[in-house]
Amino acid sequence: MARDFALTPKQIQSKYLYDALGSSLFESICRLPWYRIARAESRLLTRWADEMVGPVEDPVTLLELGCGSGEKVALLAEALRSRRRHVAIHLIDISPTALELSERTLGALEHVSVVGHRATYEEGLRRAARERPPLGGLLVLFLGSNIGNFDPPASHEFLCEIRRAQRPGDALLLGADLVKPVKELLLAYNDPLGITAAFNKNLLVRMNRELGANFDLSSFEHSAIWNPDERRVEMHLISMREQTVRIPRADVSVRFGKGESIWTESSYKYEPRGIVELVSAAGFRSHAQWMDPDAGFALTLFLAG
Ligand code: TRP
């Protein structure tokens, strides 16, 4: 977890945000009035679910990368009910809390079977691709603004990995947050209630608990900045003073200068056409795009070519 403290700037990989507390803080973020994409996405899924599952052949396998609470995949599974065929759902998440919550949400649906994989995206993709039936289509869901947490080379590589786990005719439904006024973007990542700050700082709480570290929480501040050249919001934890932190179970001491940051996540923002170009370069063709102009959010359906 502390491996990337040797880099300049210091970093922590964002997958560590999602322990039990982190997952529930993120669920709370999704309810904040300033983080509008979660609700925008639910509206799009509710309105267009039939069209989204339309091109996928029966029997359908749904696979969600980072399932959160399972409510989104439930909307699509619900749309498949009228086809009167069994639906297999694979949930991939590194958070056991997210898997439990999703399994509970989906447990109410009779026509589905659910397999939870506590795994990274890459490992989960491989497992689900191995376990899927020989017939029927696989719809991979990569929702929210998860793609935005990869830098451009990594997102290309990851999309290629999804494509390699698929067969021609399979599909990918991709969520992406759009470029919008800076003030709106920053409010989404630095909310006035401080939930996002708590979510980010929980990384330090986690290192204190799991690695025996002695981070003083009051001497680090959450910060979100817009980087216009890279078109991304960057999340940082800034050390408010010079200090040295011991991390016994990683066997290191880390020095922080005053104002020095730990870069914890980036969230890239896209133009609608840019999404199509990015995903097409990985061997997909775009089938349809749905947008919520108020929140500035898009869902795009791609078919594996
Ligand atoms: N994937 C989410 C996003 O980029 C995660 C997120 C929301 C996040 N708020 C955050 C990550 C604050 C770190 C800090 O929108």
mmCIF file of C-alpha atoms and ligand atoms in Angstrom:
data_model
loop_
_atom_site.group_PDB
_atom_site.id
_atom_site.type_symbol
_atom_site.label_atom_id
_atom_site.label_comp_id
_atom_site.label_asym_id
_atom_site.label_seq_id
_atom_site.Cartn_x
_atom_site.Cartn_y
_atom_site.Cartn_z
ATOM 1 C CA MET A 1 0.000 0.000 0.000
ATOM 2 C CA ALA A 2 2.886 2.322 0.805
ATOM 3 C CA ARG A 3 5.045 1.128 -2.100
ATOM 4 C CA ASP A 4 4.570 4.250 -4.202
ATOM 5 C CA PHE A 5 5.850 6.637 -1.544
ATOM 6 C CA ALA A 6 9.235 6.288 -3.234
ATOM 7 C CA LEU A 7 7.874 8.027 -6.362
ATOM 8 C CA THR A 8 7.825 11.806 -6.988
ATOM 9 C CA PRO A 9 5.149 12.947 -6.370
ATOM 10 C CA LYS A 10 4.315 10.370 -3.716
ATOM 11 C CA GLN A 11 1.352 8.182 -4.625
ATOM 12 C CA ILE A 12 -1.102 5.664 -3.210
ATOM 13 C CA GLN A 13 -2.995 3.440 -5.649
ATOM 14 C CA SER A 14 -6.659 4.370 -5.671
ATOM 15 C CA LYS A 15 -7.876 0.782 -5.366
ATOM 16 C CA TYR A 16 -7.004 1.034 -1.654
ATOM 17 C CA LEU A 17 -9.798 3.618 -1.186
ATOM 18 C CA TYR A 18 -12.374 0.846 -1.050
ATOM 19 C CA ASP A 19 -12.229 -0.955 2.273
ATOM 20 C CA ALA A 20 -15.526 -1.369 4.191
ATOM 21 C CA LEU A 21 -15.558 2.237 5.413
ATOM 22 C CA GLY A 22 -14.314 3.589 2.068
ATOM 23 C CA SER A 23 -17.037 1.704 0.174
ATOM 24 C CA SER A 24 -19.786 3.129 2.351
ATOM 25 C CA LEU A 25 -18.300 6.626 2.153
ATOM 26 C CA PHE A 26 -18.358 6.282 -1.633
ATOM 27 C CA GLU A 27 -22.013 5.211 -1.483
ATOM 28 C CA SER A 28 -22.613 8.431 0.472
ATOM 29 C CA ILE A 29 -20.700 10.478 -2.113
ATOM 30 C CA CYS A 30 -23.086 9.110 -4.732
ATOM 31 C CA ARG A 31 -25.972 10.607 -2.761
ATOM 32 C CA LEU A 32 -24.395 14.073 -2.460
ATOM 33 C CA PRO A 33 -26.090 16.829 -4.462
ATOM 34 C CA TRP A 34 -22.669 17.820 -5.863
ATOM 35 C CA TYR A 35 -21.721 14.378 -7.197
ATOM 36 C CA ARG A 36 -24.375 14.195 -9.850
ATOM 37 C CA ILE A 37 -23.120 11.477 -12.140
ATOM 38 C CA ALA A 38 -24.420 8.544 -10.084
ATOM 39 C CA ARG A 39 -28.006 9.785 -10.301
ATOM 40 C CA ALA A 40 -27.622 10.801 -13.947
ATOM 41 C CA GLU A 41 -26.420 7.300 -14.723
ATOM 42 C CA SER A 42 -29.351 5.674 -12.895
ATOM 43 C CA ARG A 43 -31.763 7.852 -14.863
ATOM 44 C CA LEU A 44 -30.171 6.804 -18.163
ATOM 45 C CA LEU A 45 -30.158 3.130 -17.176
ATOM 46 C CA THR A 46 -33.784 3.240 -16.054
ATOM 47 C CA ARG A 47 -34.936 4.972 -19.237
ATOM 48 C CA TRP A 48 -32.861 3.038 -21.795
ATOM 49 C CA ALA A 49 -32.238 -0.407 -20.257
ATOM 50 C CA ASP A 50 -34.197 -2.226 -23.001
ATOM 51 C CA GLU A 51 -32.113 -0.611 -25.751
ATOM 52 C CA MET A 52 -28.899 -1.282 -23.832
ATOM 53 C CA VAL A 53 -29.454 -5.031 -23.558
ATOM 54 C CA GLY A 54 -31.157 -5.253 -26.970
ATOM 55 C CA PRO A 55 -28.137 -6.221 -29.103
ATOM 56 C CA VAL A 56 -26.890 -8.919 -26.691
ATOM 57 C CA GLU A 57 -27.760 -12.513 -27.586
ATOM 58 C CA ASP A 58 -29.517 -14.951 -25.235
ATOM 59 C CA PRO A 59 -28.564 -16.477 -22.879
ATOM 60 C CA VAL A 60 -27.033 -13.255 -21.574
ATOM 61 C CA THR A 61 -24.093 -13.068 -19.186
ATOM 62 C CA LEU A 62 -23.698 -9.721 -17.419
ATOM 63 C CA LEU A 63 -20.357 -8.830 -15.895
ATOM 64 C CA GLU A 64 -19.884 -5.706 -13.825
ATOM 65 C CA LEU A 65 -16.412 -4.381 -13.092
ATOM 66 C CA GLY A 66 -16.598 -2.631 -9.706
ATOM 67 C CA CYS A 67 -20.180 -3.419 -8.751
ATOM 68 C CA GLY A 68 -20.693 -0.951 -5.866
ATOM 69 C CA SER A 69 -24.187 -1.628 -4.536
ATOM 70 C CA GLY A 70 -25.411 -3.725 -7.471
ATOM 71 C CA GLU A 71 -28.324 -1.412 -8.240
ATOM 72 C CA LYS A 72 -27.180 -0.592 -11.757
ATOM 73 C CA VAL A 73 -26.684 -4.152 -12.929
ATOM 74 C CA ALA A 74 -30.085 -4.907 -11.330
ATOM 75 C CA LEU A 75 -31.735 -2.390 -13.680
ATOM 76 C CA LEU A 76 -30.305 -4.195 -16.719
ATOM 77 C CA ALA A 77 -31.140 -7.636 -15.327
ATOM 78 C CA GLU A 78 -34.671 -6.361 -14.781
ATOM 79 C CA ALA A 79 -34.879 -5.366 -18.454
ATOM 80 C CA LEU A 80 -33.902 -8.916 -19.445
ATOM 81 C CA ARG A 81 -36.719 -10.488 -17.425
ATOM 82 C CA SER A 82 -39.236 -10.193 -20.251
ATOM 83 C CA ARG A 83 -37.054 -12.439 -22.446
ATOM 84 C CA ARG A 84 -37.841 -15.317 -20.051
ATOM 85 C CA ARG A 85 -34.313 -16.636 -20.140
ATOM 86 C CA HIS A 86 -31.906 -17.220 -17.329
ATOM 87 C CA VAL A 87 -29.318 -14.444 -16.799
ATOM 88 C CA ALA A 88 -25.880 -15.138 -15.309
ATOM 89 C CA ILE A 89 -24.283 -12.229 -13.468
ATOM 90 C CA HIS A 90 -20.612 -11.982 -12.555
ATOM 91 C CA LEU A 91 -19.711 -9.265 -10.064
ATOM 92 C CA ILE A 92 -16.116 -8.188 -9.785
ATOM 93 C CA ASP A 93 -14.961 -6.051 -6.922
ATOM 94 C CA ILE A 94 -12.034 -5.939 -4.537
ATOM 95 C CA SER A 95 -14.366 -4.874 -1.738
ATOM 96 C CA PRO A 96 -16.179 -7.715 0.087
ATOM 97 C CA THR A 97 -18.701 -5.129 1.342
ATOM 98 C CA ALA A 98 -19.584 -4.166 -2.231
ATOM 99 C CA LEU A 99 -19.995 -7.831 -3.199
ATOM 100 C CA GLU A 100 -22.237 -8.597 -0.216
ATOM 101 C CA LEU A 101 -24.376 -5.543 -0.842
ATOM 102 C CA SER A 102 -24.740 -6.370 -4.550
ATOM 103 C CA GLU A 103 -25.536 -10.019 -3.909
ATOM 104 C CA ARG A 104 -28.291 -8.878 -1.564
ATOM 105 C CA THR A 105 -29.682 -6.406 -4.124
ATOM 106 C CA LEU A 106 -29.720 -9.063 -6.848
ATOM 107 C CA GLY A 107 -30.998 -11.816 -4.562
ATOM 108 C CA ALA A 108 -34.517 -10.464 -5.071
ATOM 109 C CA LEU A 109 -34.448 -11.355 -8.784
ATOM 110 C CA GLU A 110 -35.628 -14.875 -9.592
ATOM 111 C CA HIS A 111 -34.335 -15.210 -13.124
ATOM 112 C CA VAL A 112 -30.693 -14.535 -12.307
ATOM 113 C CA SER A 113 -27.764 -16.419 -10.802
ATOM 114 C CA VAL A 114 -24.979 -14.398 -9.253
ATOM 115 C CA VAL A 115 -21.288 -15.172 -8.903
ATOM 116 C CA GLY A 116 -19.194 -12.724 -6.899
ATOM 117 C CA HIS A 117 -15.455 -12.529 -7.554
ATOM 118 C CA ARG A 118 -13.357 -10.774 -4.976
ATOM 119 C CA ALA A 119 -10.657 -9.879 -7.438
ATOM 120 C CA THR A 120 -8.977 -7.099 -9.387
ATOM 121 C CA TYR A 121 -10.636 -6.186 -12.681
ATOM 122 C CA GLU A 122 -8.038 -8.104 -14.699
ATOM 123 C CA GLU A 123 -8.294 -11.311 -12.698
ATOM 124 C CA GLY A 124 -12.102 -11.093 -12.539
ATOM 125 C CA LEU A 125 -12.346 -10.644 -16.312
ATOM 126 C CA ARG A 126 -10.233 -13.726 -16.896
ATOM 127 C CA ARG A 127 -12.276 -15.831 -14.471
ATOM 128 C CA ALA A 128 -15.653 -14.749 -15.865
ATOM 129 C CA ALA A 129 -14.459 -15.340 -19.451
ATOM 130 C CA ARG A 130 -13.451 -18.887 -18.463
ATOM 131 C CA GLU A 131 -16.729 -19.626 -16.689
ATOM 132 C CA ARG A 132 -19.223 -18.228 -19.204
ATOM 133 C CA PRO A 133 -21.340 -20.662 -21.259
ATOM 134 C CA PRO A 134 -20.284 -21.442 -24.838
ATOM 135 C CA LEU A 135 -23.415 -19.819 -26.275
ATOM 136 C CA GLY A 136 -24.895 -16.365 -25.812
ATOM 137 C CA GLY A 137 -23.535 -12.857 -25.413
ATOM 138 C CA LEU A 138 -21.459 -11.242 -22.694
ATOM 139 C CA LEU A 139 -22.264 -7.654 -21.734
ATOM 140 C CA VAL A 140 -19.457 -6.043 -19.726
ATOM 141 C CA LEU A 141 -20.467 -3.050 -17.608
ATOM 142 C CA PHE A 142 -17.825 -0.500 -16.743
ATOM 143 C CA LEU A 143 -19.920 2.236 -15.219
ATOM 144 C CA GLY A 144 -19.642 5.424 -13.201
ATOM 145 C CA SER A 145 -16.516 7.317 -14.060
ATOM 146 C CA ASN A 146 -14.247 4.356 -13.430
ATOM 147 C CA ILE A 147 -12.562 4.565 -16.843
ATOM 148 C CA GLY A 148 -11.536 8.096 -15.852
ATOM 149 C CA ASN A 149 -9.307 6.744 -13.106
ATOM 150 C CA PHE A 150 -6.917 5.304 -15.717
ATOM 151 C CA ASP A 151 -4.479 7.563 -17.568
ATOM 152 C CA PRO A 152 -4.766 7.409 -21.396
ATOM 153 C CA PRO A 153 -2.216 4.622 -22.049
ATOM 154 C CA ALA A 154 -3.604 2.539 -19.181
ATOM 155 C CA SER A 155 -7.215 3.011 -20.307
ATOM 156 C CA HIS A 156 -6.278 1.852 -23.823
ATOM 157 C CA GLU A 157 -4.504 -1.171 -22.390
ATOM 158 C CA PHE A 158 -7.432 -1.988 -20.093
ATOM 159 C CA LEU A 159 -10.018 -1.672 -22.886
ATOM 160 C CA CYS A 160 -7.889 -4.050 -24.983
ATOM 161 C CA GLU A 161 -7.936 -6.450 -22.054
ATOM 162 C CA ILE A 162 -11.748 -6.317 -21.915
ATOM 163 C CA ARG A 163 -11.832 -6.919 -25.668
ATOM 164 C CA ARG A 164 -9.509 -9.935 -25.358
ATOM 165 C CA ALA A 165 -11.883 -11.453 -22.778
ATOM 166 C CA GLN A 166 -14.759 -11.160 -25.282
ATOM 167 C CA ARG A 167 -15.991 -12.791 -28.474
ATOM 168 C CA PRO A 168 -17.299 -10.946 -31.555
ATOM 169 C CA GLY A 169 -20.866 -9.788 -30.882
ATOM 170 C CA ASP A 170 -20.277 -9.297 -27.146
ATOM 171 C CA ALA A 171 -20.848 -5.805 -25.782
ATOM 172 C CA LEU A 172 -19.417 -3.162 -23.479
ATOM 173 C CA LEU A 173 -21.480 -0.491 -21.747
ATOM 174 C CA LEU A 174 -19.152 2.281 -20.655
ATOM 175 C CA GLY A 175 -19.863 5.217 -18.358
ATOM 176 C CA ALA A 176 -17.806 8.391 -18.729
ATOM 177 C CA ASP A 177 -17.925 11.787 -17.097
ATOM 178 C CA LEU A 178 -17.845 14.694 -19.537
ATOM 179 C CA VAL A 179 -15.773 17.885 -19.472
ATOM 180 C CA LYS A 180 -17.853 20.612 -17.801
ATOM 181 C CA PRO A 181 -17.366 23.940 -16.031
ATOM 182 C CA VAL A 182 -14.468 23.755 -13.576
ATOM 183 C CA LYS A 183 -16.516 24.963 -10.629
ATOM 184 C CA GLU A 184 -18.961 22.082 -11.037
ATOM 185 C CA LEU A 185 -16.135 19.566 -11.422
ATOM 186 C CA LEU A 186 -14.380 20.701 -8.279
ATOM 187 C CA LEU A 187 -17.548 20.683 -6.165
ATOM 188 C CA ALA A 188 -18.057 17.049 -7.152
ATOM 189 C CA TYR A 189 -14.604 16.182 -5.768
ATOM 190 C CA ASN A 190 -14.443 18.571 -2.825
ATOM 191 C CA ASP A 191 -17.923 18.735 -1.372
ATOM 192 C CA PRO A 192 -18.930 21.259 1.315
ATOM 193 C CA LEU A 193 -19.928 18.442 3.707
ATOM 194 C CA GLY A 194 -16.436 16.996 3.672
ATOM 195 C CA ILE A 195 -17.489 13.445 2.757
ATOM 196 C CA THR A 196 -15.053 13.320 -0.154
ATOM 197 C CA ALA A 197 -12.285 14.575 2.124
ATOM 198 C CA ALA A 198 -13.125 11.779 4.581
ATOM 199 C CA PHE A 199 -13.142 9.245 1.736
ATOM 200 C CA ASN A 200 -9.682 10.341 0.630
ATOM 201 C CA LYS A 201 -8.236 10.586 4.152
ATOM 202 C CA ASN A 202 -9.516 7.107 4.945
ATOM 203 C CA LEU A 203 -6.431 5.908 3.046
ATOM 204 C CA LEU A 204 -4.359 7.184 5.957
ATOM 205 C CA VAL A 205 -6.714 5.636 8.519
ATOM 206 C CA ARG A 206 -6.274 2.369 6.691
ATOM 207 C CA MET A 207 -2.475 2.574 6.724
ATOM 208 C CA ASN A 208 -2.560 3.338 10.436
ATOM 209 C CA ARG A 209 -4.739 0.295 11.080
ATOM 210 C CA GLU A 210 -3.324 -2.210 8.616
ATOM 211 C CA LEU A 211 0.329 -1.218 8.490
ATOM 212 C CA GLY A 212 0.733 0.173 12.002
ATOM 213 C CA ALA A 213 1.522 3.641 10.586
ATOM 214 C CA ASN A 214 1.291 6.817 12.642
ATOM 215 C CA PHE A 215 -0.261 9.332 10.215
ATOM 216 C CA ASP A 216 -1.622 12.338 12.097
ATOM 217 C CA LEU A 217 -4.933 12.901 10.287
ATOM 218 C CA SER A 218 -5.216 16.531 11.308
ATOM 219 C CA SER A 219 -1.975 17.402 9.545
ATOM 220 C CA PHE A 220 -3.137 16.248 6.096
ATOM 221 C CA GLU A 221 -5.702 18.056 3.965
ATOM 222 C CA HIS A 222 -7.781 16.806 1.054
ATOM 223 C CA SER A 223 -7.368 18.769 -2.160
ATOM 224 C CA ALA A 224 -8.928 18.468 -5.629
ATOM 225 C CA ILE A 225 -7.503 20.412 -8.565
ATOM 226 C CA TRP A 226 -8.413 20.620 -12.246
ATOM 227 C CA ASN A 227 -5.510 19.960 -14.589
ATOM 228 C CA PRO A 228 -6.670 21.539 -17.880
ATOM 229 C CA ASP A 229 -3.796 20.180 -20.007
ATOM 230 C CA GLU A 230 -4.511 16.594 -19.011
ATOM 231 C CA ARG A 231 -8.277 17.148 -18.654
ATOM 232 C CA ARG A 232 -8.403 15.518 -15.281
ATOM 233 C CA VAL A 233 -9.354 16.253 -11.699
ATOM 234 C CA GLU A 234 -6.496 15.270 -9.395
ATOM 235 C CA MET A 235 -7.064 14.233 -5.804
ATOM 236 C CA HIS A 236 -4.296 14.833 -3.305
ATOM 237 C CA LEU A 237 -3.607 14.615 0.409
ATOM 238 C CA ILE A 238 -1.418 17.551 1.344
ATOM 239 C CA SER A 239 0.925 17.488 4.313
ATOM 240 C CA MET A 240 0.310 20.726 6.225
ATOM 241 C CA ARG A 241 3.694 20.603 7.926
ATOM 242 C CA GLU A 242 7.083 18.996 7.702
ATOM 243 C CA GLN A 243 6.837 15.563 9.259
ATOM 244 C CA THR A 244 8.120 12.019 9.220
ATOM 245 C CA VAL A 245 5.684 9.122 9.332
ATOM 246 C CA ARG A 246 6.622 5.606 10.385
ATOM 247 C CA ILE A 247 5.009 2.720 8.533
ATOM 248 C CA PRO A 248 6.294 -0.334 10.469
ATOM 249 C CA ARG A 249 4.690 -3.124 8.450
ATOM 250 C CA ALA A 250 6.085 -1.661 5.216
ATOM 251 C CA ASP A 251 9.374 -1.162 7.013
ATOM 252 C CA VAL A 252 9.765 2.494 5.965
ATOM 253 C CA SER A 253 9.834 6.006 7.339
ATOM 254 C CA VAL A 254 8.466 8.632 5.001
ATOM 255 C CA ARG A 255 9.464 12.290 5.122
ATOM 256 C CA PHE A 256 6.948 14.923 4.030
ATOM 257 C CA GLY A 257 7.813 18.538 3.325
ATOM 258 C CA LYS A 258 5.298 21.264 4.199
ATOM 259 C CA GLY A 259 2.806 21.434 1.303
ATOM 260 C CA GLU A 260 4.006 18.140 -0.189
ATOM 261 C CA SER A 261 1.256 15.965 -1.581
ATOM 262 C CA ILE A 262 0.341 12.322 -1.890
ATOM 263 C CA TRP A 263 -1.439 11.933 -5.208
ATOM 264 C CA THR A 264 -4.287 9.485 -4.595
ATOM 265 C CA GLU A 265 -6.395 9.513 -7.763
ATOM 266 C CA SER A 266 -7.025 11.181 -11.102
ATOM 267 C CA SER A 267 -10.420 11.411 -12.735
ATOM 268 C CA TYR A 268 -10.192 12.117 -16.468
ATOM 269 C CA LYS A 269 -13.069 13.888 -18.184
ATOM 270 C CA TYR A 270 -14.088 13.293 -21.806
ATOM 271 C CA GLU A 271 -15.795 14.725 -24.867
ATOM 272 C CA PRO A 272 -18.533 12.428 -26.256
ATOM 273 C CA ARG A 273 -16.573 11.832 -29.475
ATOM 274 C CA GLY A 274 -13.379 11.185 -27.563
ATOM 275 C CA ILE A 275 -15.055 8.269 -25.770
ATOM 276 C CA VAL A 276 -15.939 6.653 -29.098
ATOM 277 C CA GLU A 277 -12.387 7.142 -30.401
ATOM 278 C CA LEU A 278 -10.787 5.761 -27.251
ATOM 279 C CA VAL A 279 -12.861 2.583 -27.226
ATOM 280 C CA SER A 280 -12.810 2.057 -31.004
ATOM 281 C CA ALA A 281 -9.005 1.973 -30.846
ATOM 282 C CA ALA A 282 -9.334 -1.146 -28.655
ATOM 283 C CA GLY A 283 -11.303 -3.146 -31.233
ATOM 284 C CA PHE A 284 -14.918 -2.144 -30.542
ATOM 285 C CA ARG A 285 -17.471 -0.313 -32.654
ATOM 286 C CA SER A 286 -19.890 2.113 -31.083
ATOM 287 C CA HIS A 287 -23.542 1.157 -31.238
ATOM 288 C CA ALA A 288 -25.329 3.952 -29.338
ATOM 289 C CA GLN A 289 -24.624 6.783 -26.937
ATOM 290 C CA TRP A 290 -26.985 8.219 -24.284
ATOM 291 C CA MET A 291 -26.264 11.495 -22.553
ATOM 292 C CA ASP A 292 -27.449 13.416 -19.557
ATOM 293 C CA PRO A 293 -26.745 17.016 -20.530
ATOM 294 C CA ASP A 294 -27.510 18.422 -17.048
ATOM 295 C CA ALA A 295 -24.937 16.374 -15.177
ATOM 296 C CA GLY A 296 -22.620 16.035 -18.178
ATOM 297 C CA PHE A 297 -22.462 12.257 -18.229
ATOM 298 C CA ALA A 298 -22.557 9.685 -21.039
ATOM 299 C CA LEU A 299 -23.208 5.967 -21.353
ATOM 300 C CA THR A 300 -21.951 4.439 -24.596
ATOM 301 C CA LEU A 301 -22.690 0.934 -25.859
ATOM 302 C CA PHE A 302 -19.993 -0.758 -27.918
ATOM 303 C CA LEU A 303 -19.956 -4.092 -29.747
ATOM 304 C CA ALA A 304 -16.858 -6.234 -29.973
ATOM 305 C CA GLY A 305 -15.914 -6.177 -33.656
HETATM 306 N N1 TRP B 1 -14.293 6.823 -9.715
HETATM 307 C C1 TRP B 1 -14.794 7.943 -8.951
HETATM 308 C C2 TRP B 1 -14.576 9.224 -9.762
HETATM 309 O O1 TRP B 1 -13.524 9.426 -10.320
HETATM 310 C C3 TRP B 1 -14.135 7.946 -7.622
HETATM 311 C C4 TRP B 1 -14.158 9.176 -6.760
HETATM 312 C C5 TRP B 1 -15.163 10.038 -6.519
HETATM 313 C C6 TRP B 1 -13.042 9.618 -5.992
HETATM 314 N N2 TRP B 1 -14.742 11.007 -5.651
HETATM 315 C C7 TRP B 1 -13.477 10.779 -5.301
HETATM 316 C C8 TRP B 1 -11.758 9.161 -5.778
HETATM 317 C C9 TRP B 1 -12.596 11.445 -4.454
HETATM 318 C C10 TRP B 1 -10.878 9.824 -4.925
HETATM 319 C C11 TRP B 1 -11.314 10.968 -4.240
HETATM 320 O O2 TRP B 1 -15.484 9.990 -9.917
#
